[in-house]
Every structure is written in structure tokens, then in C-alpha cells.
Backbone as a ProteinNet text record, in pm:
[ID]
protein_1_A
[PRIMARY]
XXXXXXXXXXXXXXXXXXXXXXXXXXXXXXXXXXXXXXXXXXXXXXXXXXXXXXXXXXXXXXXXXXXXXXXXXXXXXXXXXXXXXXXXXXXXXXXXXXXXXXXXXXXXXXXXXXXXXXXXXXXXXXXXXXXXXXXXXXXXXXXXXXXXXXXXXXXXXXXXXX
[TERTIARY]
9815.6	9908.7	9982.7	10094.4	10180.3	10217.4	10181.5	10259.6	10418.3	10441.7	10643.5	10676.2	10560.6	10580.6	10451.6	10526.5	10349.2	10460.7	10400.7	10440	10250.6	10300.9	10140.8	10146.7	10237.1	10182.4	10176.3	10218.6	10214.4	10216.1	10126.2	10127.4	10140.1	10252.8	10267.9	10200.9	10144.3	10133.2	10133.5	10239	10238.9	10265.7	10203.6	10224.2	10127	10070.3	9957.8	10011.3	10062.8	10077.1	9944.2	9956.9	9905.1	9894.7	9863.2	9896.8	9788.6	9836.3	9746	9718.3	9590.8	9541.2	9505.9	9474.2	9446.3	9303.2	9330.1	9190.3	9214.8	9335	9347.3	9311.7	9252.6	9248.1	9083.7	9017.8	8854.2	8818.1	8823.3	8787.2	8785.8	8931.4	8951.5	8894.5	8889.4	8825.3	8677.9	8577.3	8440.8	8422	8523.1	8506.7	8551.5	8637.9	8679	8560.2	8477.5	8374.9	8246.7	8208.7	8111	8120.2	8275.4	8287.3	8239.5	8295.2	8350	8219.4	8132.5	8001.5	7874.7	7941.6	7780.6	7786.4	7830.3	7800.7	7707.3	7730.8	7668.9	7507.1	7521	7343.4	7266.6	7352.4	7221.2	7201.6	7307	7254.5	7175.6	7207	7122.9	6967.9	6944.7	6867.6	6796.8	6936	6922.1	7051.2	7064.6	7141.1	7307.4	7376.9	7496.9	7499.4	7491.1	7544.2	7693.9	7781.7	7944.5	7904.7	7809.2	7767.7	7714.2	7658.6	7567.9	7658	7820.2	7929.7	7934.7	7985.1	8105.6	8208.3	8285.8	8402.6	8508.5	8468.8	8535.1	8561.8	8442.7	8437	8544.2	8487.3	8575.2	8713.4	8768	8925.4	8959.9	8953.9	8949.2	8943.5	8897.9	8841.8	8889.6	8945.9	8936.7	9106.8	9096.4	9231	9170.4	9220.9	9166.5	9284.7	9309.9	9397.1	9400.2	9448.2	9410.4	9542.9	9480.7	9548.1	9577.1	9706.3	9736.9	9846.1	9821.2	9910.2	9952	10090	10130.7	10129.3	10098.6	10123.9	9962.3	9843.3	9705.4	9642.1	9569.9	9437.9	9346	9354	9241.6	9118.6	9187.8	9084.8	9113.7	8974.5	9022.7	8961.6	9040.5	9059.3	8973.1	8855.1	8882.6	8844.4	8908	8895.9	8920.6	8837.3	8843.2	8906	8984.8	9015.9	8911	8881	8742.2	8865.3	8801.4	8883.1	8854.2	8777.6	8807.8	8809.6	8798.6	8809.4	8898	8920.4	8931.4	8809.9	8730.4	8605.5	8629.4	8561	8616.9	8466.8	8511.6	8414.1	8369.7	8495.2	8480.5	8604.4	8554.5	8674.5	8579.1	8639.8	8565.9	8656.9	8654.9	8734.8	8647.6	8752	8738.7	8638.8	8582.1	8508.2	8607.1	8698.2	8810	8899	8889.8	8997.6	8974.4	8826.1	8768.4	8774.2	8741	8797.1	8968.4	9005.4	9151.2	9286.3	9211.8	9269.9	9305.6	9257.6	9247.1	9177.2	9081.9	8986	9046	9079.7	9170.6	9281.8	9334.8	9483.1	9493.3	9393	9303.8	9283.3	9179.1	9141.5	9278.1	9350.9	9456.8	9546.7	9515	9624	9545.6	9397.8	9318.2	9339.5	9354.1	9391.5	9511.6	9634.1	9776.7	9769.6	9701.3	9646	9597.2	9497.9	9443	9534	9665.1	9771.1	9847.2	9879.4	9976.2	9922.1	9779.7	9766.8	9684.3	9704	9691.1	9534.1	9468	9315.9	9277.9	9183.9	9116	9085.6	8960.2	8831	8802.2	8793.3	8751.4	8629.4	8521.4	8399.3	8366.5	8264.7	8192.7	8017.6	7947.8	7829.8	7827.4	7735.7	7686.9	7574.5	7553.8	7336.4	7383.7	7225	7181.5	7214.2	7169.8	7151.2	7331.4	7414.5	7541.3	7588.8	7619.3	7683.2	7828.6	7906.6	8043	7998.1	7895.7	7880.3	7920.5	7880.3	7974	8128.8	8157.6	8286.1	8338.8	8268.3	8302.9	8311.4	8211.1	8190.4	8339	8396	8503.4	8611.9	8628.8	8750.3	8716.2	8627.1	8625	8536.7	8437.4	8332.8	8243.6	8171.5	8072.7	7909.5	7831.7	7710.7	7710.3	7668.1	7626.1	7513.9	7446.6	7326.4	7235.3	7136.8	7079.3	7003.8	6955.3	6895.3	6825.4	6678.3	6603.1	6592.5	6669.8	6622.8	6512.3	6454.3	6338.1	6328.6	6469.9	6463.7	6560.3	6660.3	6745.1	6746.1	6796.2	6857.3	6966.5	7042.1	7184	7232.4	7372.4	7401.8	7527.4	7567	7642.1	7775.7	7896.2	7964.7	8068.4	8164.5	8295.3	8383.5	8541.6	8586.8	8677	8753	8882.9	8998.8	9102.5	9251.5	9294.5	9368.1	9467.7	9592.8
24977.5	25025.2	25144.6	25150.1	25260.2	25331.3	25483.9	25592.9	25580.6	25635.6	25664.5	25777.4	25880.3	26020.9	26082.5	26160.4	26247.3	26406.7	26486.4	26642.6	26712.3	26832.1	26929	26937.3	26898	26935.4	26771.2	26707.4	26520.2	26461	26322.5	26236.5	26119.4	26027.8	25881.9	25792.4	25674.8	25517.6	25414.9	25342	25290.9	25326.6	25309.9	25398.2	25505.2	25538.5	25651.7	25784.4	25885.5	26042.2	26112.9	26211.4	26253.2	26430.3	26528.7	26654	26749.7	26822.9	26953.1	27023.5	27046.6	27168.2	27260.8	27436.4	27528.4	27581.5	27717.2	27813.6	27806.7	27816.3	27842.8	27711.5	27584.8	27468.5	27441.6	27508.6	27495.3	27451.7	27498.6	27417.6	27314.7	27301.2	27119.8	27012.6	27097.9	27030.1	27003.4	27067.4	27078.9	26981.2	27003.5	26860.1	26737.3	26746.4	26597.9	26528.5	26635.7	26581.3	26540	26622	26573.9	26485.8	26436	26286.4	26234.5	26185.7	26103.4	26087.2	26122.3	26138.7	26070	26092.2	26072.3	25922.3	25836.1	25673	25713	25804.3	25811.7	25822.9	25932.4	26009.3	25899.7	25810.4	25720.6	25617	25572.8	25455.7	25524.6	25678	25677.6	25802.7	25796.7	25879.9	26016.9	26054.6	26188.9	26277.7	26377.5	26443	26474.9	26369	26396.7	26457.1	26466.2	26620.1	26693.5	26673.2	26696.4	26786	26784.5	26863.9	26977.4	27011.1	27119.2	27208.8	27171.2	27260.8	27336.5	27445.1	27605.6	27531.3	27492.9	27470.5	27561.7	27701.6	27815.2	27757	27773.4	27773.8	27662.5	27518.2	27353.1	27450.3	27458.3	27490.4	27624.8	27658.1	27763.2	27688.6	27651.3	27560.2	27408.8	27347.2	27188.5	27199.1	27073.2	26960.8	26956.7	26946.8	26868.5	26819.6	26693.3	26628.3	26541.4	26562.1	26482.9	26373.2	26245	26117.1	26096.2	26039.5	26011.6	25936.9	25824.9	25701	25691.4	25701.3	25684.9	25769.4	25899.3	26079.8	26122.1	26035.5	26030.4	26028.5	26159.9	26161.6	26022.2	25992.3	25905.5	25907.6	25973.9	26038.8	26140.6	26178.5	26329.7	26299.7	26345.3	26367.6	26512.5	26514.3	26623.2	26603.1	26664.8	26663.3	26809.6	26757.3	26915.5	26917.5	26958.6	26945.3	26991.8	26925.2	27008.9	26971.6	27027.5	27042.6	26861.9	26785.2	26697.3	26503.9	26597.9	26483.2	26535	26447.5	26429.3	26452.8	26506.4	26501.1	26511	26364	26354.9	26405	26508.3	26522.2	26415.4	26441.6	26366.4	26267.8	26126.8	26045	26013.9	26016.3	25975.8	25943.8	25834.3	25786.8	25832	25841.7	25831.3	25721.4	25738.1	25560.6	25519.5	25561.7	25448	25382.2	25458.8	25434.4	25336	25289.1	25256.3	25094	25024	24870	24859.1	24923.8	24959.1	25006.4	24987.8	25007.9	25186.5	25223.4	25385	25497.8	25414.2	25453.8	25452.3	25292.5	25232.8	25312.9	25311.1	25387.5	25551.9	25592.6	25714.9	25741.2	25623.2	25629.8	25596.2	25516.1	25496.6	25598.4	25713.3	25829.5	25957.7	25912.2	26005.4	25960.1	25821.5	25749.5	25816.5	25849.7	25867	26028.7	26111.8	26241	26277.7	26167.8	26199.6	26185.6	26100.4	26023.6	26171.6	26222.8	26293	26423.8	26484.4	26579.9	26565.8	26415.6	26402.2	26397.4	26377.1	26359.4	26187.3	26170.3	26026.1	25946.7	26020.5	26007.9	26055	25987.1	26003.6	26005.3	26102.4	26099.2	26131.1	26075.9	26101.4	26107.3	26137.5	26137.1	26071	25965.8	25908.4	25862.7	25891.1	25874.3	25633.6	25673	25536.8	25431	25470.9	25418.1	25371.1	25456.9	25415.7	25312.6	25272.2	25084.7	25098.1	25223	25247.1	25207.8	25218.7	25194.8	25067	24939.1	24847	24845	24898.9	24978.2	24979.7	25121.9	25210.9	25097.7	25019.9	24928.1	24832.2	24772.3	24718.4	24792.7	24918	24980.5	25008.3	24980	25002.8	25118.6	25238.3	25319.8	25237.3	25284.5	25260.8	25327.7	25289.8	25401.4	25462.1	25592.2	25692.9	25702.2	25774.8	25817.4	25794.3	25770.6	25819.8	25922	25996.9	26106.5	26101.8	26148.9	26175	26331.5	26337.2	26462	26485.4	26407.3	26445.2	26352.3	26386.5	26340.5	26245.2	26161.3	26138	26072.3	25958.9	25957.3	25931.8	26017.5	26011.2	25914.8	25865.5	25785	25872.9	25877.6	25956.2	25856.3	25859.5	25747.8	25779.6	25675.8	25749.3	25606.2	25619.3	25520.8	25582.3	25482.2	25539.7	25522.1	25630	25658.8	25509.2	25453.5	25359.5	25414.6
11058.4	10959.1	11018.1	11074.1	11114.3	10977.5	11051.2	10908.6	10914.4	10806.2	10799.9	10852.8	10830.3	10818.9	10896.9	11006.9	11037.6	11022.6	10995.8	11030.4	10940.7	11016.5	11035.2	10869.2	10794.7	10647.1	10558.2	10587.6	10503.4	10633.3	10560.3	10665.3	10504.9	10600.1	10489.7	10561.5	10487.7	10550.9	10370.4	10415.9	10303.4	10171.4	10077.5	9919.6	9945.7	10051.5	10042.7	10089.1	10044.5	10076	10121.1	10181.5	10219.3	10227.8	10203.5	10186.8	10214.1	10315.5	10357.1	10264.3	10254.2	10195.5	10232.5	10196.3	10210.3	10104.7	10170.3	10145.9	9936.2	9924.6	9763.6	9703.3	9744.5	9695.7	9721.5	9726.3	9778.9	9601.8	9568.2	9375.9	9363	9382.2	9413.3	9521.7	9588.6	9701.7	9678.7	9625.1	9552.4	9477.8	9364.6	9269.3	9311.1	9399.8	9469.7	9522	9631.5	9715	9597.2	9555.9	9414	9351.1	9293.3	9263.2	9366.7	9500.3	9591.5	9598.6	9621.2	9680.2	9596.9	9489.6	9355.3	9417	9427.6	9409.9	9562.7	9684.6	9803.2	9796.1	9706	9638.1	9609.1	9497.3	9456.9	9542.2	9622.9	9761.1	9806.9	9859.3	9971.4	9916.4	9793.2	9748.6	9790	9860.2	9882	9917.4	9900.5	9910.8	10023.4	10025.5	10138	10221.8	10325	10388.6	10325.6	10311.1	10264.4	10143.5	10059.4	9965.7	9939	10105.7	10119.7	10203.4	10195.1	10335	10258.8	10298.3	10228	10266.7	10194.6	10171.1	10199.2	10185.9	10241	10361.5	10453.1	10609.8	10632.1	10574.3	10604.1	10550	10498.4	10470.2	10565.2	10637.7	10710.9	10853.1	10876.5	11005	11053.8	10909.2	10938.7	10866.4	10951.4	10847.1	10720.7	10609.2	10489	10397.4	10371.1	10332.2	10209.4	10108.1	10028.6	10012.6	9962.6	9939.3	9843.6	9791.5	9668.7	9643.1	9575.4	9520.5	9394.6	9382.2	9233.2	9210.2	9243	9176.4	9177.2	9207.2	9147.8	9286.1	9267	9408.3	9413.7	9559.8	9565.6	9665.5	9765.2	9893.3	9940.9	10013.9	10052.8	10227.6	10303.4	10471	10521	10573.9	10682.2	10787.3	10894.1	11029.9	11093.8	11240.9	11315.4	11420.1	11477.2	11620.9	11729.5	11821.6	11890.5	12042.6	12147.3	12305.7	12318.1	12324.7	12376.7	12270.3	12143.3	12020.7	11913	11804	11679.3	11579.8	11522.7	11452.3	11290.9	11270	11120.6	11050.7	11032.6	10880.7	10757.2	10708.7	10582.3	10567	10490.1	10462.5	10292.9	10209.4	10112.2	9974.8	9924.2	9829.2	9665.6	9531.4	9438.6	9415.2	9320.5	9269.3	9244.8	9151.5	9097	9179.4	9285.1	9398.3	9492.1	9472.2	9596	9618	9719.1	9732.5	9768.9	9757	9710.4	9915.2	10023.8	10095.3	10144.5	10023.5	10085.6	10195.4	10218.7	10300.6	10441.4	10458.4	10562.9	10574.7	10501.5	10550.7	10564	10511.2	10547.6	10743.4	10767.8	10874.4	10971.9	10934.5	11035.4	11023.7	10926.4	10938.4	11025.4	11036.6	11141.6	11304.4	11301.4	11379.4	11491	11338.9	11425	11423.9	11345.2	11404.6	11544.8	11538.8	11717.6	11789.1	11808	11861.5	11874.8	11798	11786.1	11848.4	11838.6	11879.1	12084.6	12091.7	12231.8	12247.4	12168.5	12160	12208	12265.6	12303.8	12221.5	12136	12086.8	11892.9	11834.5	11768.7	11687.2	11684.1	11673.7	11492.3	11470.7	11337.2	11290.2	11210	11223.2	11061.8	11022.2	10901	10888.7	10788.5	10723.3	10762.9	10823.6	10890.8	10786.1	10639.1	10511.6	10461	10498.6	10463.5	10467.6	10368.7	10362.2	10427.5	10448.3	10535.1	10664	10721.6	10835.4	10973.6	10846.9	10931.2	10893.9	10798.9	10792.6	10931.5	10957.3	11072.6	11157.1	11233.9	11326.9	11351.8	11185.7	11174.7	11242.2	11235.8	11249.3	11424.6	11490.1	11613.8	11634.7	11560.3	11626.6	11642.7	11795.4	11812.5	11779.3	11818.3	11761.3	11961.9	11929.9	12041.1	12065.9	11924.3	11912.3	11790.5	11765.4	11635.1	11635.4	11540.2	11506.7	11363.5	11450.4	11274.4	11270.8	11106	11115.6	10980.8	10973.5	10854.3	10702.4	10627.9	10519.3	10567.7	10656.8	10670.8	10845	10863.7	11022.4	11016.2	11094.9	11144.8	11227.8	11222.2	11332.6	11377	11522.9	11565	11615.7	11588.4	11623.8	11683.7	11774.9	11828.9	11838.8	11840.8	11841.9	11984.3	12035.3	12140.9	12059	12060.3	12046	12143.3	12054.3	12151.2	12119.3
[MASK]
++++++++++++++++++++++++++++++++++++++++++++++++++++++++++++++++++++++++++++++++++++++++++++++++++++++++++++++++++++++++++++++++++++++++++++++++++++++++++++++++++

């Protein structure tokens, strides 16, 4: 899915907008992730990681982008720039939103991010338990690593920038 629009503040693809956020939008950003997330908790019967961030720090530090079709949020974007990747934090859709191609056109706007800022690699980390996971696999990450860390194993993933 090619975007219409990339600049450091919107990114378009399709009917999906896209819009930078800042430090004055951490509220919103809280309750976005808390929705986005609850359907995550009870698959994976325990606690997200995305839930336990300062949001301060992520808006200070990261891309964070929220999505929205028809005038109406549906996902929210963050990513980090690191020296030799793209590192997506978070991609996480509304319930209502979800099934719905947002996720996708999400990822192909992280996609034309890495593109644009001359990055390879796009890396991510998700609980083993995540049903996104062959998701991920679909869209081209591979697995790296896994990791137990106790209550939880991680899978560590990376895709290549084409």
C-alpha cells in the first residue's frame, strides 16, 4: 500500500491519516493504549508491556502517531529511531477498529518511515502468546530471539526495509 503523503508531521495511505503527537497529548495517548490493549490482557492473561511505559518518556523519545478514518481514531503508531533500525514500539488498534485494515496500513506507514529516514531494519519485540504474531510473520518479520522473562516469553522480531 503506497502512502500519498509522508512529511515529519502526517503520513497518508489510503483513507487512513495519520498525525504526530506530542508531550501535551500523553492523556490521550494513555487511554488510547488501555483501550487498545484490554482485548491483549485477557488473551494473554497478563499484563502488556505498553501499559507499564511513562508515556512521558515514549512522547519525548518516540514517534507516536495516531490513525484516523472518517474524522475517528483507530490506531495508535510508536516508533523509535535507533542508529541502525526503525523500532516499533507499539502498533495497536481500537477494538472497534479492528479486522478493518488498520493495522496494515499502519505497518506499511512504518514501513515508508524506515524508507524515508534511510533505515534497513525494522525491529519489534511481542509476548510469545500474541495471536499478531503470525501477523507479523505475514508482513515479512522474522523471529531473532526468544526470551523468558518469568511471567511472560518474548519474541524478538525484525523485518528488512525494501
Amino acid at each position: 500500500m503506497a502512502l500519498s503523503t509522508l512529511t515529519a508531521r502526517h503520513l497518508e495511505t489510503g483513507s487512513l491519516r495519520l498525525a504526530r503527537l506530542g508531550p501535551e497529548h500523553r492523556a490521550t495517548v494513555e487511554r488510547f493504549q488501555a483501550e487498545a490493549y484490554a482485548r491483549t490482557r485477557e488473551t494473554l492473561g497478563t499484563q502488556p508491556m505498553p501499559l507499564d511505559w511513562d508515556y512521558g518518556e515514549i512522547l519525548d523519545t518516540c514517534e507516536t502517531w495516531i490513525a484516523a478514518s472518517g474524522g475517528e481514531p483507530k490506531g495508535l503508531l510508536i516508533l523509535r529511531r535507533r542508529s541502525g533500525d526503525l523500532y516499533l514500539e507499539s502498533i495497536a488498534t481500537l477494538p472497534s477498529a479492528a479486522g478493518n485494515g488498520h493495522g496494515t496500513a499502519m505497518m506499511s506507514a512504518a514501513f515508508q518511515r524506515a524508507r524515508s529516514l534511510g533505515l534497513p531494519e525494522i525491529r519489534l519485540v511481542t509476548n510469545a502468546l500474541n495471536p499478531a504474531l503470525a501477523w507479523y510473520k505475514r508482513l515479512g518479520f522474522v523471529i531473532e530471539r526468544e526470551q523468558d522473562l518469568g511471567d511472560r516469553t518474548v519474541v524478538h522480531m525484525v523485518a528488512a526495509v525494501s
